[in-house]
Amino acid sequence: MKRSRFSDEQIIGILKEQEAGAATAEVCRRHGVSGATFYKWKAKFGGLEVTEAKRLRTLEEENARLKKLLAEAMLDIAVLKDISTKKW
């Protein structure tokens, strides 16, 4: 997945800037992002603080790592079952 040009802290700052009363279009133009990107960020990070966003990021990374480990284990089990069912 492509990494954003903006860190989580910067994204939250941009969202807070809009919540403070600035027009969404003006905030998007000032930071060089599209409206769709802004609203996607708002859906993901809306209402979060910087520490919560960091925790969310670490949990997502840990979840991805665990999913990869589970997939590898399931593949190993499938191979072992396939080998054990074959007649020699």
PDB file of C-alpha atoms in Angstrom:
ATOM      1  CA  MET A   1       0.000   0.000   0.000  1.00  0.00           C
ATOM      2  CA  LYS A   2       1.284   3.451  -0.877  1.00  0.00           C
ATOM      3  CA  ARG A   3       2.356   5.529   2.091  1.00  0.00           C
ATOM      4  CA  SER A   4       0.915   8.999   2.506  1.00  0.00           C
ATOM      5  CA  ARG A   5       3.001  12.132   2.161  1.00  0.00           C
ATOM      6  CA  PHE A   6       1.506  13.190   5.458  1.00  0.00           C
ATOM      7  CA  SER A   7       2.128  11.627   8.847  1.00  0.00           C
ATOM      8  CA  ASP A   8      -0.757  10.780  11.146  1.00  0.00           C
ATOM      9  CA  GLU A   9       0.063  13.837  13.255  1.00  0.00           C
ATOM     10  CA  GLN A  10      -0.090  16.115  10.203  1.00  0.00           C
ATOM     11  CA  ILE A  11      -3.397  14.616   9.084  1.00  0.00           C
ATOM     12  CA  ILE A  12      -4.927  15.182  12.512  1.00  0.00           C
ATOM     13  CA  GLY A  13      -3.627  18.759  12.449  1.00  0.00           C
ATOM     14  CA  ILE A  14      -5.279  19.347   9.066  1.00  0.00           C
ATOM     15  CA  LEU A  15      -8.561  17.907  10.353  1.00  0.00           C
ATOM     16  CA  LYS A  16      -8.425  20.081  13.483  1.00  0.00           C
ATOM     17  CA  GLU A  17      -7.763  23.118  11.305  1.00  0.00           C
ATOM     18  CA  GLN A  18     -11.003  22.433   9.428  1.00  0.00           C
ATOM     19  CA  GLU A  19     -12.888  21.751  12.685  1.00  0.00           C
ATOM     20  CA  ALA A  20     -11.705  25.138  14.000  1.00  0.00           C
ATOM     21  CA  GLY A  21     -13.835  26.831  11.365  1.00  0.00           C
ATOM     22  CA  ALA A  22     -11.808  26.973   8.159  1.00  0.00           C
ATOM     23  CA  ALA A  23     -13.615  26.042   4.952  1.00  0.00           C
ATOM     24  CA  THR A  24     -12.931  22.498   3.771  1.00  0.00           C
ATOM     25  CA  ALA A  25     -12.087  23.616   0.234  1.00  0.00           C
ATOM     26  CA  GLU A  26      -9.612  26.195   1.558  1.00  0.00           C
ATOM     27  CA  VAL A  27      -7.899  23.670   3.841  1.00  0.00           C
ATOM     28  CA  CYS A  28      -7.639  21.143   0.991  1.00  0.00           C
ATOM     29  CA  ARG A  29      -6.183  23.736  -1.385  1.00  0.00           C
ATOM     30  CA  ARG A  30      -3.689  24.997   1.208  1.00  0.00           C
ATOM     31  CA  HIS A  31      -2.344  21.513   1.909  1.00  0.00           C
ATOM     32  CA  GLY A  32      -2.611  20.193  -1.653  1.00  0.00           C
ATOM     33  CA  VAL A  33      -5.064  17.351  -1.063  1.00  0.00           C
ATOM     34  CA  SER A  34      -8.313  16.493  -2.779  1.00  0.00           C
ATOM     35  CA  GLY A  35     -11.683  16.711  -1.091  1.00  0.00           C
ATOM     36  CA  ALA A  36     -12.083  12.947  -1.355  1.00  0.00           C
ATOM     37  CA  THR A  37      -8.796  12.395   0.454  1.00  0.00           C
ATOM     38  CA  PHE A  38      -9.813  14.867   3.145  1.00  0.00           C
ATOM     39  CA  TYR A  39     -13.117  13.103   3.798  1.00  0.00           C
ATOM     40  CA  LYS A  40     -11.386   9.698   3.769  1.00  0.00           C
ATOM     41  CA  TRP A  41      -9.021  11.012   6.444  1.00  0.00           C
ATOM     42  CA  LYS A  42     -11.971  12.413   8.363  1.00  0.00           C
ATOM     43  CA  ALA A  43     -13.676   9.004   8.341  1.00  0.00           C
ATOM     44  CA  LYS A  44     -10.520   7.311   9.602  1.00  0.00           C
ATOM     45  CA  PHE A  45      -9.010   9.886  11.959  1.00  0.00           C
ATOM     46  CA  GLY A  46     -12.003  12.082  12.871  1.00  0.00           C
ATOM     47  CA  GLY A  47     -12.143  12.623  16.621  1.00  0.00           C
ATOM     48  CA  LEU A  48      -8.787  10.970  17.307  1.00  0.00           C
ATOM     49  CA  GLU A  49      -5.903  12.509  19.158  1.00  0.00           C
ATOM     50  CA  VAL A  50      -2.287  12.038  18.063  1.00  0.00           C
ATOM     51  CA  THR A  51      -1.595   9.354  20.685  1.00  0.00           C
ATOM     52  CA  GLU A  52      -4.697   7.416  19.657  1.00  0.00           C
ATOM     53  CA  ALA A  53      -3.650   7.592  16.006  1.00  0.00           C
ATOM     54  CA  LYS A  54      -0.201   6.227  16.849  1.00  0.00           C
ATOM     55  CA  ARG A  55      -1.807   3.382  18.798  1.00  0.00           C
ATOM     56  CA  LEU A  56      -4.122   2.685  15.852  1.00  0.00           C
ATOM     57  CA  ARG A  57      -1.143   2.509  13.495  1.00  0.00           C
ATOM     58  CA  THR A  58       0.741   0.055  15.727  1.00  0.00           C
ATOM     59  CA  LEU A  59      -2.348  -2.128  16.096  1.00  0.00           C
ATOM     60  CA  GLU A  60      -2.843  -2.196  12.309  1.00  0.00           C
ATOM     61  CA  GLU A  61       0.794  -3.217  11.796  1.00  0.00           C
ATOM     62  CA  GLU A  62       0.548  -5.935  14.445  1.00  0.00           C
ATOM     63  CA  ASN A  63      -2.697  -7.197  12.921  1.00  0.00           C
ATOM     64  CA  ALA A  64      -1.095  -7.437   9.468  1.00  0.00           C
ATOM     65  CA  ARG A  65       1.869  -9.341  10.915  1.00  0.00           C
ATOM     66  CA  LEU A  66      -0.399 -11.785  12.733  1.00  0.00           C
ATOM     67  CA  LYS A  67      -2.529 -12.358   9.621  1.00  0.00           C
ATOM     68  CA  LYS A  68       0.630 -13.188   7.673  1.00  0.00           C
ATOM     69  CA  LEU A  69       1.744 -15.664  10.348  1.00  0.00           C
ATOM     70  CA  LEU A  70      -1.688 -17.300  10.365  1.00  0.00           C
ATOM     71  CA  ALA A  71      -1.704 -17.653   6.576  1.00  0.00           C
ATOM     72  CA  GLU A  72       1.737 -19.262   6.624  1.00  0.00           C
ATOM     73  CA  ALA A  73       0.684 -21.695   9.375  1.00  0.00           C
ATOM     74  CA  MET A  74      -2.482 -22.654   7.500  1.00  0.00           C
ATOM     75  CA  LEU A  75      -0.421 -23.262   4.359  1.00  0.00           C
ATOM     76  CA  ASP A  76       1.968 -25.506   6.298  1.00  0.00           C
ATOM     77  CA  ILE A  77      -0.968 -27.477   7.711  1.00  0.00           C
ATOM     78  CA  ALA A  78      -2.493 -27.912   4.258  1.00  0.00           C
ATOM     79  CA  VAL A  79       0.795 -29.196   2.845  1.00  0.00           C
ATOM     80  CA  LEU A  80       1.244 -31.652   5.721  1.00  0.00           C
ATOM     81  CA  LYS A  81      -2.316 -32.954   5.309  1.00  0.00           C
ATOM     82  CA  ASP A  82      -1.758 -33.365   1.583  1.00  0.00           C
ATOM     83  CA  ILE A  83       1.456 -35.313   2.169  1.00  0.00           C
ATOM     84  CA  SER A  84      -0.091 -37.521   4.836  1.00  0.00           C
ATOM     85  CA  THR A  85      -3.066 -38.522   2.664  1.00  0.00           C
ATOM     86  CA  LYS A  86      -0.972 -39.633  -0.318  1.00  0.00           C
ATOM     87  CA  LYS A  87      -0.154 -43.313  -0.616  1.00  0.00           C
ATOM     88  CA  TRP A  88       3.521 -44.129  -0.857  1.00  0.00           C
TER      89      TRP A  88
END
